[in-house]
PDB file of C-alpha atoms in Angstrom:
ATOM      1  CA  MET A 236      -9.729 -82.310 -74.015  1.00  0.00           C
ATOM      2  CA  SER A 237     -11.034 -78.749 -74.402  1.00  0.00           C
ATOM      3  CA  PHE A 238     -10.458 -76.744 -77.483  1.00  0.00           C
ATOM      4  CA  PRO A 239      -9.882 -73.001 -77.252  1.00  0.00           C
ATOM      5  CA  ASN A 240     -12.611 -70.412 -77.781  1.00  0.00           C
ATOM      6  CA  LEU A 241     -11.659 -68.610 -81.029  1.00  0.00           C
ATOM      7  CA  LEU A 242     -13.102 -65.292 -79.537  1.00  0.00           C
ATOM      8  CA  ASP A 243     -10.547 -65.324 -76.721  1.00  0.00           C
ATOM      9  CA  TYR A 244      -7.740 -64.443 -79.117  1.00  0.00           C
ATOM     10  CA  PRO A 245      -6.719 -60.881 -80.646  1.00  0.00           C
ATOM     11  CA  SER A 246      -7.456 -60.686 -84.300  1.00  0.00           C
ATOM     12  CA  THR A 247      -3.781 -59.838 -85.043  1.00  0.00           C
ATOM     13  CA  ASP A 248      -2.347 -62.970 -83.165  1.00  0.00           C
ATOM     14  CA  PHE A 249      -2.827 -65.397 -85.999  1.00  0.00           C
ATOM     15  CA  ARG A 250       0.140 -67.608 -85.159  1.00  0.00           C
ATOM     16  CA  SER A 251      -1.184 -68.306 -81.681  1.00  0.00           C
ATOM     17  CA  LEU A 252      -4.823 -68.712 -82.775  1.00  0.00           C
ATOM     18  CA  PHE A 253      -3.685 -71.229 -85.527  1.00  0.00           C
ATOM     19  CA  PHE A 254      -1.360 -73.020 -83.149  1.00  0.00           C
ATOM     20  CA  ASN A 255      -3.929 -73.272 -80.338  1.00  0.00           C
ATOM     21  CA  PHE A 256      -6.696 -74.346 -82.655  1.00  0.00           C
ATOM     22  CA  ILE A 257      -4.752 -77.015 -84.340  1.00  0.00           C
ATOM     23  CA  VAL A 258      -2.789 -77.907 -81.208  1.00  0.00           C
ATOM     24  CA  PRO A 259      -4.972 -77.582 -78.025  1.00  0.00           C
ATOM     25  CA  SER A 260      -3.310 -76.815 -74.775  1.00  0.00           C
ATOM     26  CA  THR A 261      -3.885 -80.520 -73.561  1.00  0.00           C
ATOM     27  CA  MET A 262      -2.088 -81.823 -76.499  1.00  0.00           C
ATOM     28  CA  LYS A 263       1.553 -82.262 -77.432  1.00  0.00           C
ATOM     29  CA  PRO A 264       2.892 -83.202 -80.659  1.00  0.00           C
ATOM     30  CA  SER A 265       4.458 -86.326 -79.288  1.00  0.00           C
ATOM     31  CA  GLU A 266       1.159 -87.734 -78.342  1.00  0.00           C
ATOM     32  CA  ASP A 267      -1.112 -90.127 -80.533  1.00  0.00           C
ATOM     33  CA  TYR A 268      -3.058 -87.244 -81.769  1.00  0.00           C
ATOM     34  CA  GLY A 269      -0.069 -86.027 -83.770  1.00  0.00           C
ATOM     35  CA  ALA A 270      -1.120 -88.143 -86.810  1.00  0.00           C
ATOM     36  CA  TYR A 271      -4.623 -86.645 -86.944  1.00  0.00           C
ATOM     37  CA  ARG A 272      -3.120 -83.192 -86.939  1.00  0.00           C
ATOM     38  CA  LYS A 273      -0.675 -84.025 -89.566  1.00  0.00           C
ATOM     39  CA  ILE A 274      -3.773 -85.177 -91.733  1.00  0.00           C
ATOM     40  CA  LEU A 275      -5.366 -82.047 -91.042  1.00  0.00           C
ATOM     41  CA  LEU A 276      -2.495 -80.014 -91.909  1.00  0.00           C
ATOM     42  CA  ALA A 277      -1.908 -82.121 -95.148  1.00  0.00           C
ATOM     43  CA  SER A 278      -5.566 -81.652 -96.126  1.00  0.00           C
ATOM     44  CA  ILE A 279      -5.511 -77.817 -95.845  1.00  0.00           C
ATOM     45  CA  SER A 280      -2.284 -77.621 -97.690  1.00  0.00           C
ATOM     46  CA  ALA A 281      -3.531 -79.787-100.528  1.00  0.00           C
ATOM     47  CA  MET A 282      -6.683 -77.859-101.054  1.00  0.00           C
ATOM     48  CA  VAL A 283      -4.733 -74.622-101.210  1.00  0.00           C
ATOM     49  CA  ALA A 284      -2.300 -76.251-103.738  1.00  0.00           C
ATOM     50  CA  GLU A 285      -5.150 -77.742-105.830  1.00  0.00           C
ATOM     51  CA  THR A 286      -7.166 -74.643-106.172  1.00  0.00           C
ATOM     52  CA  THR A 287      -4.033 -72.775-107.156  1.00  0.00           C
ATOM     53  CA  THR A 288      -2.903 -75.164-109.894  1.00  0.00           C
ATOM     54  CA  PHE A 289      -6.221 -76.665-111.061  1.00  0.00           C
ATOM     55  CA  PRO A 290      -6.374 -74.820-114.512  1.00  0.00           C
ATOM     56  CA  ILE A 291      -3.042 -76.480-115.427  1.00  0.00           C
ATOM     57  CA  ASP A 292      -4.356 -79.772-114.503  1.00  0.00           C
ATOM     58  CA  LEU A 293      -7.549 -79.347-116.699  1.00  0.00           C
ATOM     59  CA  THR A 294      -5.393 -78.253-119.612  1.00  0.00           C
ATOM     60  CA  LYS A 295      -3.153 -81.342-119.019  1.00  0.00           C
ATOM     61  CA  THR A 296      -6.219 -83.722-119.024  1.00  0.00           C
ATOM     62  CA  ARG A 297      -7.732 -82.172-122.304  1.00  0.00           C
ATOM     63  CA  LEU A 298      -4.422 -82.301-123.953  1.00  0.00           C
ATOM     64  CA  GLN A 299      -3.903 -86.019-123.172  1.00  0.00           C
ATOM     65  CA  LEU A 300      -7.651 -86.697-124.385  1.00  0.00           C
ATOM     66  CA  HIS A 301      -6.744 -84.889-127.642  1.00  0.00           C
ATOM     67  CA  GLY A 302      -6.644 -87.419-130.510  1.00  0.00           C
ATOM     68  CA  GLU A 303      -8.189 -90.407-128.984  1.00  0.00           C
ATOM     69  CA  SER A 304     -11.472 -90.180-131.092  1.00  0.00           C
ATOM     70  CA  VAL A 305      -9.738 -89.815-134.545  1.00  0.00           C
ATOM     71  CA  SER A 306      -8.229 -92.199-136.926  1.00  0.00           C
ATOM     72  CA  VAL A 307      -4.565 -92.942-137.637  1.00  0.00           C
ATOM     73  CA  GLY A 308      -2.660 -89.779-138.929  1.00  0.00           C
ATOM     74  CA  SER A 309      -5.702 -87.430-138.683  1.00  0.00           C
ATOM     75  CA  ALA A 310      -5.087 -85.800-135.200  1.00  0.00           C
ATOM     76  CA  ARG A 311      -4.187 -82.220-135.495  1.00  0.00           C
ATOM     77  CA  PRO A 312      -1.281 -80.961-133.631  1.00  0.00           C
ATOM     78  CA  THR A 313      -1.913 -78.906-130.507  1.00  0.00           C
ATOM     79  CA  ASN A 314      -0.387 -77.687-127.235  1.00  0.00           C
ATOM     80  CA  GLY A 315      -1.274 -76.613-123.872  1.00  0.00           C
ATOM     81  CA  PHE A 316      -1.531 -72.891-124.490  1.00  0.00           C
ATOM     82  CA  LEU A 317      -4.056 -73.615-127.451  1.00  0.00           C
ATOM     83  CA  VAL A 318      -6.045 -75.968-125.205  1.00  0.00           C
ATOM     84  CA  ALA A 319      -6.352 -73.401-122.517  1.00  0.00           C
ATOM     85  CA  SER A 320      -7.172 -70.644-124.762  1.00  0.00           C
ATOM     86  CA  GLU A 321      -9.920 -72.507-126.410  1.00  0.00           C
ATOM     87  CA  ILE A 322     -11.377 -73.404-122.919  1.00  0.00           C
ATOM     88  CA  VAL A 323     -11.372 -69.649-122.018  1.00  0.00           C
ATOM     89  CA  ARG A 324     -12.818 -68.523-125.293  1.00  0.00           C
ATOM     90  CA  GLN A 325     -15.702 -71.050-125.221  1.00  0.00           C
ATOM     91  CA  GLN A 326     -16.417 -71.347-121.644  1.00  0.00           C
ATOM     92  CA  GLY A 327     -15.035 -68.247-119.954  1.00  0.00           C
ATOM     93  CA  PRO A 328     -12.317 -68.217-117.131  1.00  0.00           C
ATOM     94  CA  LEU A 329     -14.596 -70.278-114.989  1.00  0.00           C
ATOM     95  CA  GLY A 330     -14.217 -73.105-117.474  1.00  0.00           C
ATOM     96  CA  LEU A 331     -10.692 -73.619-116.114  1.00  0.00           C
ATOM     97  CA  TYR A 332     -12.240 -74.758-112.980  1.00  0.00           C
ATOM     98  CA  LYS A 333     -14.501 -77.406-114.416  1.00  0.00           C
ATOM     99  CA  GLY A 334     -14.290 -80.388-111.954  1.00  0.00           C
ATOM    100  CA  LEU A 335     -12.594 -78.625-109.036  1.00  0.00           C
ATOM    101  CA  SER A 336     -15.076 -80.006-106.457  1.00  0.00           C
ATOM    102  CA  PRO A 337     -14.216 -83.717-107.097  1.00  0.00           C
ATOM    103  CA  ALA A 338     -10.495 -82.840-107.291  1.00  0.00           C
ATOM    104  CA  ILE A 339     -10.521 -81.128-103.867  1.00  0.00           C
ATOM    105  CA  LEU A 340     -12.593 -84.204-102.457  1.00  0.00           C
ATOM    106  CA  ARG A 341      -9.915 -86.472-103.830  1.00  0.00           C
ATOM    107  CA  HIS A 342      -7.184 -84.576-102.087  1.00  0.00           C
ATOM    108  CA  LEU A 343      -8.943 -84.745 -98.763  1.00  0.00           C
ATOM    109  CA  PHE A 344      -8.348 -88.465 -98.810  1.00  0.00           C
ATOM    110  CA  TYR A 345      -5.356 -88.955-101.212  1.00  0.00           C
ATOM    111  CA  THR A 346      -2.827 -86.385-100.040  1.00  0.00           C
ATOM    112  CA  PRO A 347      -3.094 -87.024 -96.148  1.00  0.00           C
ATOM    113  CA  ILE A 348      -2.970 -90.740 -96.566  1.00  0.00           C
ATOM    114  CA  ARG A 349       0.200 -90.711 -98.667  1.00  0.00           C
ATOM    115  CA  ILE A 350       2.048 -88.052 -96.988  1.00  0.00           C
ATOM    116  CA  VAL A 351       1.388 -89.317 -93.304  1.00  0.00           C
ATOM    117  CA  GLY A 352       1.687 -93.079 -94.661  1.00  0.00           C
ATOM    118  CA  TYR A 353       5.155 -92.219 -96.167  1.00  0.00           C
ATOM    119  CA  GLU A 354       6.292 -90.550 -93.005  1.00  0.00           C
ATOM    120  CA  HIS A 355       5.123 -93.407 -91.015  1.00  0.00           C
ATOM    121  CA  LEU A 356       6.844 -96.055 -93.188  1.00  0.00           C
ATOM    122  CA  ARG A 357      10.017 -94.001 -93.102  1.00  0.00           C
ATOM    123  CA  SER A 358      10.042 -93.949 -89.348  1.00  0.00           C
ATOM    124  CA  SER A 359       9.151 -97.527 -89.190  1.00  0.00           C
ATOM    125  CA  LEU A 360      12.057 -98.601 -91.306  1.00  0.00           C
ATOM    126  CA  LYS A 361      14.755 -96.539 -89.858  1.00  0.00           C
ATOM    127  CA  THR A 362      17.458 -98.416 -87.753  1.00  0.00           C
ATOM    128  CA  ASP A 363      19.521 -96.738 -85.204  1.00  0.00           C
ATOM    129  CA  GLY A 364      18.401 -93.310 -86.337  1.00  0.00           C
ATOM    130  CA  ALA A 365      20.060 -93.644 -89.725  1.00  0.00           C
ATOM    131  CA  SER A 366      18.497 -92.167 -92.795  1.00  0.00           C
ATOM    132  CA  LEU A 367      16.903 -94.407 -95.232  1.00  0.00           C
ATOM    133  CA  SER A 368      18.486 -95.277 -98.436  1.00  0.00           C
ATOM    134  CA  LEU A 369      17.033 -93.714-101.685  1.00  0.00           C
ATOM    135  CA  PRO A 370      15.615 -97.280-102.924  1.00  0.00           C
ATOM    136  CA  ALA A 371      13.866 -97.538 -99.612  1.00  0.00           C
ATOM    137  CA  LYS A 372      12.425 -94.152 -99.672  1.00  0.00           C
ATOM    138  CA  ALA A 373      11.162 -94.795-103.252  1.00  0.00           C
ATOM    139  CA  LEU A 374       9.445 -98.006-102.089  1.00  0.00           C
ATOM    140  CA  SER A 375       7.864 -96.274 -99.138  1.00  0.00           C
ATOM    141  CA  GLY A 376       6.621 -93.466-101.323  1.00  0.00           C
ATOM    142  CA  GLY A 377       5.352 -95.919-103.898  1.00  0.00           C
ATOM    143  CA  LEU A 378       3.431 -98.026-101.390  1.00  0.00           C
ATOM    144  CA  SER A 379       1.934 -94.949 -99.595  1.00  0.00           C
ATOM    145  CA  GLY A 380       0.771 -93.704-102.870  1.00  0.00           C
ATOM    146  CA  VAL A 381      -0.883 -96.941-103.954  1.00  0.00           C
ATOM    147  CA  VAL A 382      -2.913 -97.132-100.722  1.00  0.00           C
ATOM    148  CA  ALA A 383      -3.961 -93.519-100.900  1.00  0.00           C
ATOM    149  CA  GLN A 384      -5.036 -93.732-104.591  1.00  0.00           C
ATOM    150  CA  LEU A 385      -7.075 -97.061-103.856  1.00  0.00           C
ATOM    151  CA  VAL A 386      -9.404 -94.893-101.403  1.00  0.00           C
ATOM    152  CA  ALA A 387      -9.351 -91.877-103.464  1.00  0.00           C
ATOM    153  CA  SER A 388     -10.023 -93.349-106.970  1.00  0.00           C
ATOM    154  CA  PRO A 389     -13.817 -92.814-107.038  1.00  0.00           C
ATOM    155  CA  ALA A 390     -13.215 -89.008-106.647  1.00  0.00           C
ATOM    156  CA  ASP A 391     -10.516 -89.149-109.195  1.00  0.00           C
ATOM    157  CA  LEU A 392     -12.689 -90.731-111.825  1.00  0.00           C
ATOM    158  CA  VAL A 393     -15.440 -88.081-111.208  1.00  0.00           C
ATOM    159  CA  LYS A 394     -12.753 -85.367-111.654  1.00  0.00           C
ATOM    160  CA  VAL A 395     -11.738 -86.839-115.012  1.00  0.00           C
ATOM    161  CA  ARG A 396     -15.120 -87.316-116.400  1.00  0.00           C
ATOM    162  CA  MET A 397     -16.216 -83.677-115.549  1.00  0.00           C
ATOM    163  CA  GLN A 398     -12.979 -82.359-116.867  1.00  0.00           C
ATOM    164  CA  ALA A 399     -13.727 -84.131-120.116  1.00  0.00           C
ATOM    165  CA  ASP A 400     -17.188 -82.932-120.139  1.00  0.00           C
ATOM    166  CA  GLY A 401     -16.030 -79.480-120.808  1.00  0.00           C
ATOM    167  CA  ARG A 402     -14.706 -80.681-124.015  1.00  0.00           C
ATOM    168  CA  MET A 403     -18.133 -82.024-125.028  1.00  0.00           C
ATOM    169  CA  VAL A 404     -19.685 -78.692-124.403  1.00  0.00           C
ATOM    170  CA  SER A 405     -17.269 -76.977-126.682  1.00  0.00           C
ATOM    171  CA  GLN A 406     -18.180 -79.554-129.437  1.00  0.00           C
ATOM    172  CA  GLY A 407     -21.975 -78.614-128.938  1.00  0.00           C
ATOM    173  CA  LEU A 408     -22.788 -81.868-127.164  1.00  0.00           C
ATOM    174  CA  GLN A 409     -24.819 -82.094-123.909  1.00  0.00           C
ATOM    175  CA  PRO A 410     -22.535 -82.730-120.754  1.00  0.00           C
ATOM    176  CA  ARG A 411     -22.886 -86.150-119.149  1.00  0.00           C
ATOM    177  CA  TYR A 412     -23.019 -84.876-115.427  1.00  0.00           C
ATOM    178  CA  SER A 413     -24.308 -81.593-113.881  1.00  0.00           C
ATOM    179  CA  GLY A 414     -22.167 -81.942-110.861  1.00  0.00           C
ATOM    180  CA  CYS A 415     -19.962 -84.082-108.539  1.00  0.00           C
ATOM    181  CA  PHE A 416     -22.871 -85.786-106.911  1.00  0.00           C
ATOM    182  CA  ASP A 417     -24.719 -86.259-109.954  1.00  0.00           C
ATOM    183  CA  ALA A 418     -21.740 -87.821-111.553  1.00  0.00           C
ATOM    184  CA  LEU A 419     -21.325 -90.291-108.665  1.00  0.00           C
ATOM    185  CA  ASN A 420     -25.069 -91.117-108.752  1.00  0.00           C
ATOM    186  CA  LYS A 421     -25.216 -91.940-112.547  1.00  0.00           C
ATOM    187  CA  ILE A 422     -21.936 -93.826-112.529  1.00  0.00           C
ATOM    188  CA  VAL A 423     -23.212 -96.160-109.785  1.00  0.00           C
ATOM    189  CA  ARG A 424     -26.607 -96.442-111.474  1.00  0.00           C
ATOM    190  CA  LEU A 425     -25.277 -97.038-114.994  1.00  0.00           C
ATOM    191  CA  GLU A 426     -21.926 -98.845-114.242  1.00  0.00           C
ATOM    192  CA  GLY A 427     -22.357-100.327-110.813  1.00  0.00           C
ATOM    193  CA  VAL A 428     -20.403 -99.525-107.626  1.00  0.00           C
ATOM    194  CA  GLY A 429     -17.446-101.209-109.280  1.00  0.00           C
ATOM    195  CA  GLY A 430     -17.812 -98.553-111.884  1.00  0.00           C
ATOM    196  CA  LEU A 431     -16.415 -96.022-109.486  1.00  0.00           C
ATOM    197  CA  TRP A 432     -13.170 -97.907-109.588  1.00  0.00           C
ATOM    198  CA  LYS A 433     -12.975 -97.949-113.283  1.00  0.00           C
ATOM    199  CA  GLY A 434      -9.172 -97.555-114.351  1.00  0.00           C
ATOM    200  CA  VAL A 435      -8.142 -98.267-110.959  1.00  0.00           C
ATOM    201  CA  PHE A 436      -5.166-100.282-111.989  1.00  0.00           C
ATOM    202  CA  PRO A 437      -3.460 -97.886-114.436  1.00  0.00           C
ATOM    203  CA  ASN A 438      -4.520 -95.203-111.676  1.00  0.00           C
ATOM    204  CA  VAL A 439      -2.549 -97.180-108.980  1.00  0.00           C
ATOM    205  CA  GLN A 440       0.434 -97.752-111.226  1.00  0.00           C
ATOM    206  CA  ARG A 441       0.565 -94.044-111.782  1.00  0.00           C
ATOM    207  CA  ALA A 442       0.277 -93.404-108.092  1.00  0.00           C
ATOM    208  CA  PHE A 443       3.079 -95.826-107.288  1.00  0.00           C
ATOM    209  CA  LEU A 444       5.485 -93.952-109.829  1.00  0.00           C
ATOM    210  CA  VAL A 445       4.392 -90.485-108.907  1.00  0.00           C
ATOM    211  CA  ASN A 446       4.789 -90.929-105.253  1.00  0.00           C
ATOM    212  CA  MET A 447       7.988 -92.966-105.644  1.00  0.00           C
ATOM    213  CA  GLY A 448       9.468 -89.965-107.806  1.00  0.00           C
ATOM    214  CA  GLU A 449       7.679 -87.256-105.743  1.00  0.00           C
ATOM    215  CA  LEU A 450       8.018 -88.275-102.132  1.00  0.00           C
ATOM    216  CA  ALA A 451      11.486 -89.936-102.154  1.00  0.00           C
ATOM    217  CA  CYS A 452      12.853 -87.264-104.515  1.00  0.00           C
ATOM    218  CA  TYR A 453      11.712 -84.386-102.361  1.00  0.00           C
ATOM    219  CA  ASP A 454      12.959 -86.101 -99.105  1.00  0.00           C
ATOM    220  CA  GLN A 455      16.208 -86.798-100.596  1.00  0.00           C
ATOM    221  CA  ALA A 456      16.678 -83.508-102.425  1.00  0.00           C
ATOM    222  CA  LYS A 457      15.934 -81.458 -99.235  1.00  0.00           C
ATOM    223  CA  HIS A 458      18.286 -83.339 -97.103  1.00  0.00           C
ATOM    224  CA  PHE A 459      20.949 -83.221 -99.812  1.00  0.00           C
ATOM    225  CA  VAL A 460      20.493 -79.414-100.109  1.00  0.00           C
ATOM    226  CA  ILE A 461      20.609 -78.947 -96.325  1.00  0.00           C
ATOM    227  CA  LYS A 462      23.583 -81.266 -95.762  1.00  0.00           C
ATOM    228  CA  ASN A 463      25.663 -79.698 -98.354  1.00  0.00           C
ATOM    229  CA  ARG A 464      24.787 -76.168 -97.041  1.00  0.00           C
ATOM    230  CA  ILE A 465      23.199 -74.934-100.261  1.00  0.00           C
ATOM    231  CA  SER A 466      20.358 -73.545 -97.990  1.00  0.00           C
ATOM    232  CA  ASP A 467      19.111 -73.892 -94.543  1.00  0.00           C
ATOM    233  CA  ASP A 468      15.869 -75.749 -93.963  1.00  0.00           C
ATOM    234  CA  ASN A 469      13.629 -72.893 -95.258  1.00  0.00           C
ATOM    235  CA  ILE A 470      11.510 -71.953 -98.301  1.00  0.00           C
ATOM    236  CA  TYR A 471      14.584 -71.935-100.448  1.00  0.00           C
ATOM    237  CA  ALA A 472      15.488 -75.636 -99.748  1.00  0.00           C
ATOM    238  CA  HIS A 473      11.794 -76.620-100.248  1.00  0.00           C
ATOM    239  CA  THR A 474      11.500 -74.892-103.491  1.00  0.00           C
ATOM    240  CA  LEU A 475      14.615 -76.638-104.897  1.00  0.00           C
ATOM    241  CA  ALA A 476      13.437 -79.908-103.726  1.00  0.00           C
ATOM    242  CA  SER A 477       9.914 -79.562-104.953  1.00  0.00           C
ATOM    243  CA  ILE A 478      11.316 -78.640-108.407  1.00  0.00           C
ATOM    244  CA  MET A 479      13.438 -81.755-108.650  1.00  0.00           C
ATOM    245  CA  SER A 480      10.733 -83.939-107.189  1.00  0.00           C
ATOM    246  CA  GLY A 481       8.222 -82.631-109.733  1.00  0.00           C
ATOM    247  CA  LEU A 482      10.541 -83.314-112.680  1.00  0.00           C
ATOM    248  CA  SER A 483      11.280 -86.767-111.555  1.00  0.00           C
ATOM    249  CA  ALA A 484       7.679 -87.734-110.842  1.00  0.00           C
ATOM    250  CA  THR A 485       6.487 -86.403-114.228  1.00  0.00           C
ATOM    251  CA  ALA A 486       9.116 -88.269-116.115  1.00  0.00           C
ATOM    252  CA  LEU A 487       8.143 -91.524-114.362  1.00  0.00           C
ATOM    253  CA  SER A 488       4.381 -91.211-114.506  1.00  0.00           C
ATOM    254  CA  CYS A 489       3.411 -89.368-117.636  1.00  0.00           C
ATOM    255  CA  PRO A 490       2.743 -92.670-119.752  1.00  0.00           C
ATOM    256  CA  ALA A 491       0.711 -94.227-116.894  1.00  0.00           C
ATOM    257  CA  ASP A 492      -1.153 -90.842-116.498  1.00  0.00           C
ATOM    258  CA  VAL A 493      -2.059 -90.831-120.207  1.00  0.00           C
ATOM    259  CA  VAL A 494      -3.386 -94.380-120.114  1.00  0.00           C
ATOM    260  CA  LYS A 495      -5.201 -93.607-116.660  1.00  0.00           C
ATOM    261  CA  THR A 496      -6.923 -90.587-117.997  1.00  0.00           C
ATOM    262  CA  ARG A 497      -8.308 -92.567-121.002  1.00  0.00           C
ATOM    263  CA  MET A 498      -9.304 -95.549-119.322  1.00  0.00           C
ATOM    264  CA  MET A 499     -11.282 -93.440-116.702  1.00  0.00           C
ATOM    265  CA  ASN A 500     -12.842 -91.104-119.281  1.00  0.00           C
ATOM    266  CA  GLN A 501     -14.436 -94.013-121.386  1.00  0.00           C
ATOM    267  CA  SER A 502     -17.896 -94.950-120.818  1.00  0.00           C
ATOM    268  CA  ARG A 503     -20.028 -97.633-122.510  1.00  0.00           C
ATOM    269  CA  SER A 504     -21.824 -96.595-125.747  1.00  0.00           C
ATOM    270  CA  LYS A 505     -25.564 -97.188-126.254  1.00  0.00           C
ATOM    271  CA  GLN A 506     -24.304-100.339-128.014  1.00  0.00           C
ATOM    272  CA  GLY A 507     -22.606-101.369-124.906  1.00  0.00           C
ATOM    273  CA  LYS A 508     -19.198-101.094-126.360  1.00  0.00           C
ATOM    274  CA  ILE A 509     -16.160 -99.488-124.988  1.00  0.00           C
ATOM    275  CA  MET A 510     -12.877 -98.125-126.719  1.00  0.00           C
ATOM    276  CA  TYR A 511     -10.367-100.007-124.533  1.00  0.00           C
ATOM    277  CA  ASN A 512     -10.561-103.312-122.944  1.00  0.00           C
ATOM    278  CA  ASN A 513      -7.737-102.757-120.331  1.00  0.00           C
ATOM    279  CA  SER A 514      -4.600-100.670-119.543  1.00  0.00           C
ATOM    280  CA  TYR A 515      -2.448-102.677-122.049  1.00  0.00           C
ATOM    281  CA  ASP A 516      -5.116-102.412-124.943  1.00  0.00           C
ATOM    282  CA  CYS A 517      -5.167 -98.603-124.357  1.00  0.00           C
ATOM    283  CA  LEU A 518      -1.488 -98.469-124.348  1.00  0.00           C
ATOM    284  CA  VAL A 519      -1.169-100.402-127.731  1.00  0.00           C
ATOM    285  CA  LYS A 520      -3.928 -98.463-129.400  1.00  0.00           C
ATOM    286  CA  THR A 521      -2.485 -95.159-128.248  1.00  0.00           C
ATOM    287  CA  VAL A 522       0.914 -95.887-129.709  1.00  0.00           C
ATOM    288  CA  LYS A 523      -0.566 -97.414-132.830  1.00  0.00           C
ATOM    289  CA  VAL A 524      -2.812 -94.372-133.776  1.00  0.00           C
ATOM    290  CA  GLU A 525      -0.829 -91.531-132.268  1.00  0.00           C
ATOM    291  CA  GLY A 526       2.729 -92.802-131.892  1.00  0.00           C
ATOM    292  CA  LEU A 527       5.153 -93.394-128.917  1.00  0.00           C
ATOM    293  CA  ARG A 528       5.386 -89.591-128.178  1.00  0.00           C
ATOM    294  CA  ALA A 529       1.657 -89.812-127.294  1.00  0.00           C
ATOM    295  CA  LEU A 530       2.493 -91.414-124.151  1.00  0.00           C
ATOM    296  CA  TRP A 531       4.211 -88.336-122.907  1.00  0.00           C
ATOM    297  CA  LYS A 532       1.345 -86.000-123.968  1.00  0.00           C
ATOM    298  CA  GLY A 533       0.907 -83.367-121.544  1.00  0.00           C
ATOM    299  CA  PHE A 534       4.356 -83.524-120.106  1.00  0.00           C
ATOM    300  CA  ILE A 535       4.944 -79.797-119.999  1.00  0.00           C
ATOM    301  CA  PRO A 536       1.447 -79.088-118.495  1.00  0.00           C
ATOM    302  CA  THR A 537       1.997 -82.008-116.089  1.00  0.00           C
ATOM    303  CA  TRP A 538       5.370 -80.723-114.989  1.00  0.00           C
ATOM    304  CA  ALA A 539       4.162 -77.207-115.146  1.00  0.00           C
ATOM    305  CA  ARG A 540       1.340 -78.199-112.571  1.00  0.00           C
ATOM    306  CA  LEU A 541       3.467 -80.502-110.552  1.00  0.00           C
ATOM    307  CA  GLY A 542       6.132 -77.876-109.915  1.00  0.00           C
ATOM    308  CA  PRO A 543       3.893 -75.046-108.694  1.00  0.00           C
ATOM    309  CA  TRP A 544       1.474 -77.604-106.988  1.00  0.00           C
ATOM    310  CA  GLN A 545       4.504 -79.145-105.023  1.00  0.00           C
ATOM    311  CA  PHE A 546       5.897 -75.704-104.395  1.00  0.00           C
ATOM    312  CA  VAL A 547       2.598 -74.419-102.906  1.00  0.00           C
ATOM    313  CA  PHE A 548       1.970 -77.655-101.085  1.00  0.00           C
ATOM    314  CA  TRP A 549       5.354 -78.207 -99.637  1.00  0.00           C
ATOM    315  CA  VAL A 550       5.995 -74.611 -98.455  1.00  0.00           C
ATOM    316  CA  SER A 551       2.549 -74.491 -96.823  1.00  0.00           C
ATOM    317  CA  TYR A 552       2.714 -77.959 -95.319  1.00  0.00           C
ATOM    318  CA  GLU A 553       6.272 -77.253 -93.953  1.00  0.00           C
ATOM    319  CA  LYS A 554       5.084 -73.964 -92.652  1.00  0.00           C
ATOM    320  CA  PHE A 555       2.211 -75.335 -90.678  1.00  0.00           C
ATOM    321  CA  ARG A 556       4.049 -78.167 -89.389  1.00  0.00           C
ATOM    322  CA  GLN A 557       6.668 -75.508 -87.866  1.00  0.00           C
ATOM    323  CA  ILE A 558       3.626 -73.396 -86.394  1.00  0.00           C
ATOM    324  CA  ALA A 559       1.957 -76.606 -85.078  1.00  0.00           C
ATOM    325  CA  GLY A 560       5.200 -77.610 -83.315  1.00  0.00           C
ATOM    326  CA  PHE A 561       6.342 -80.591 -85.603  1.00  0.00           C
ATOM    327  CA  SER A 562       9.704 -81.199 -86.993  1.00  0.00           C
ATOM    328  CA  SER A 563      10.338 -80.591 -90.636  1.00  0.00           C
ATOM    329  CA  PHE A 564       9.130 -83.308 -92.976  1.00  0.00           C
TER     330      PHE A 564
END
């Protein structure tokens, strides 16, 4: 197998350059290499989407952590706009990208595994070429999300910790970590290797719900739009499907996301104490201190991020698949 020399192509022929680099002439989409190329395409699309929407994700995380260190009834009301404005005022525009490197690292594992895994499960469960039912798609999406999250959980932990560090800086405190690798090193040294998977259970629960809503809903919505001639298989169909799947995923996953964020952000105090003993304890304390609505804290920023993220990801991924010679997702 020989890869093409990039210098052999005219600078204006981007389509041919991309296609021949991703799909060498000795490969065809039907070969076993197809899965690896899909992983590469999913990774590239995820990095573009994550970089584009990361400030919204940071705002969502800070909003979910707001109020967890105060007493009953003393949490001041806030919203996503106020949180984002405060970040820019105190840390500058680059403060909105605090924790971007572990976020991209996470998606290099998380997104390809769940996307390609879902597609593989969907193909394996099909009988006589018939389309899967919505419950079967939901189960396939949930299971692929669980596997992906188990692999990517350490990077997710570092991302949450670094995003929360920005809030400590705004309060005049010293940040815990200077960077992605410093965070990994300190977590392993102080909390052990198992500390990298702190909060893995709420993380996995959230991943199951998110992917159950996102992948199944996108798949079902896109085919509904195309089948009912609302749109052809193009950017309009992908946009409509991504909006519906983002709303579905947010509604299902927001409570688990709040618990996951708080579990992953906590670290032991100098006295060896922690705020939450487990996911259930975090859930109960959050509702007791801040009320039931606190479980949907950050709903608007979460949906505002999932919508654009899925739009950028799915439009990019579907286009890359088309260029590489694969069928539509």
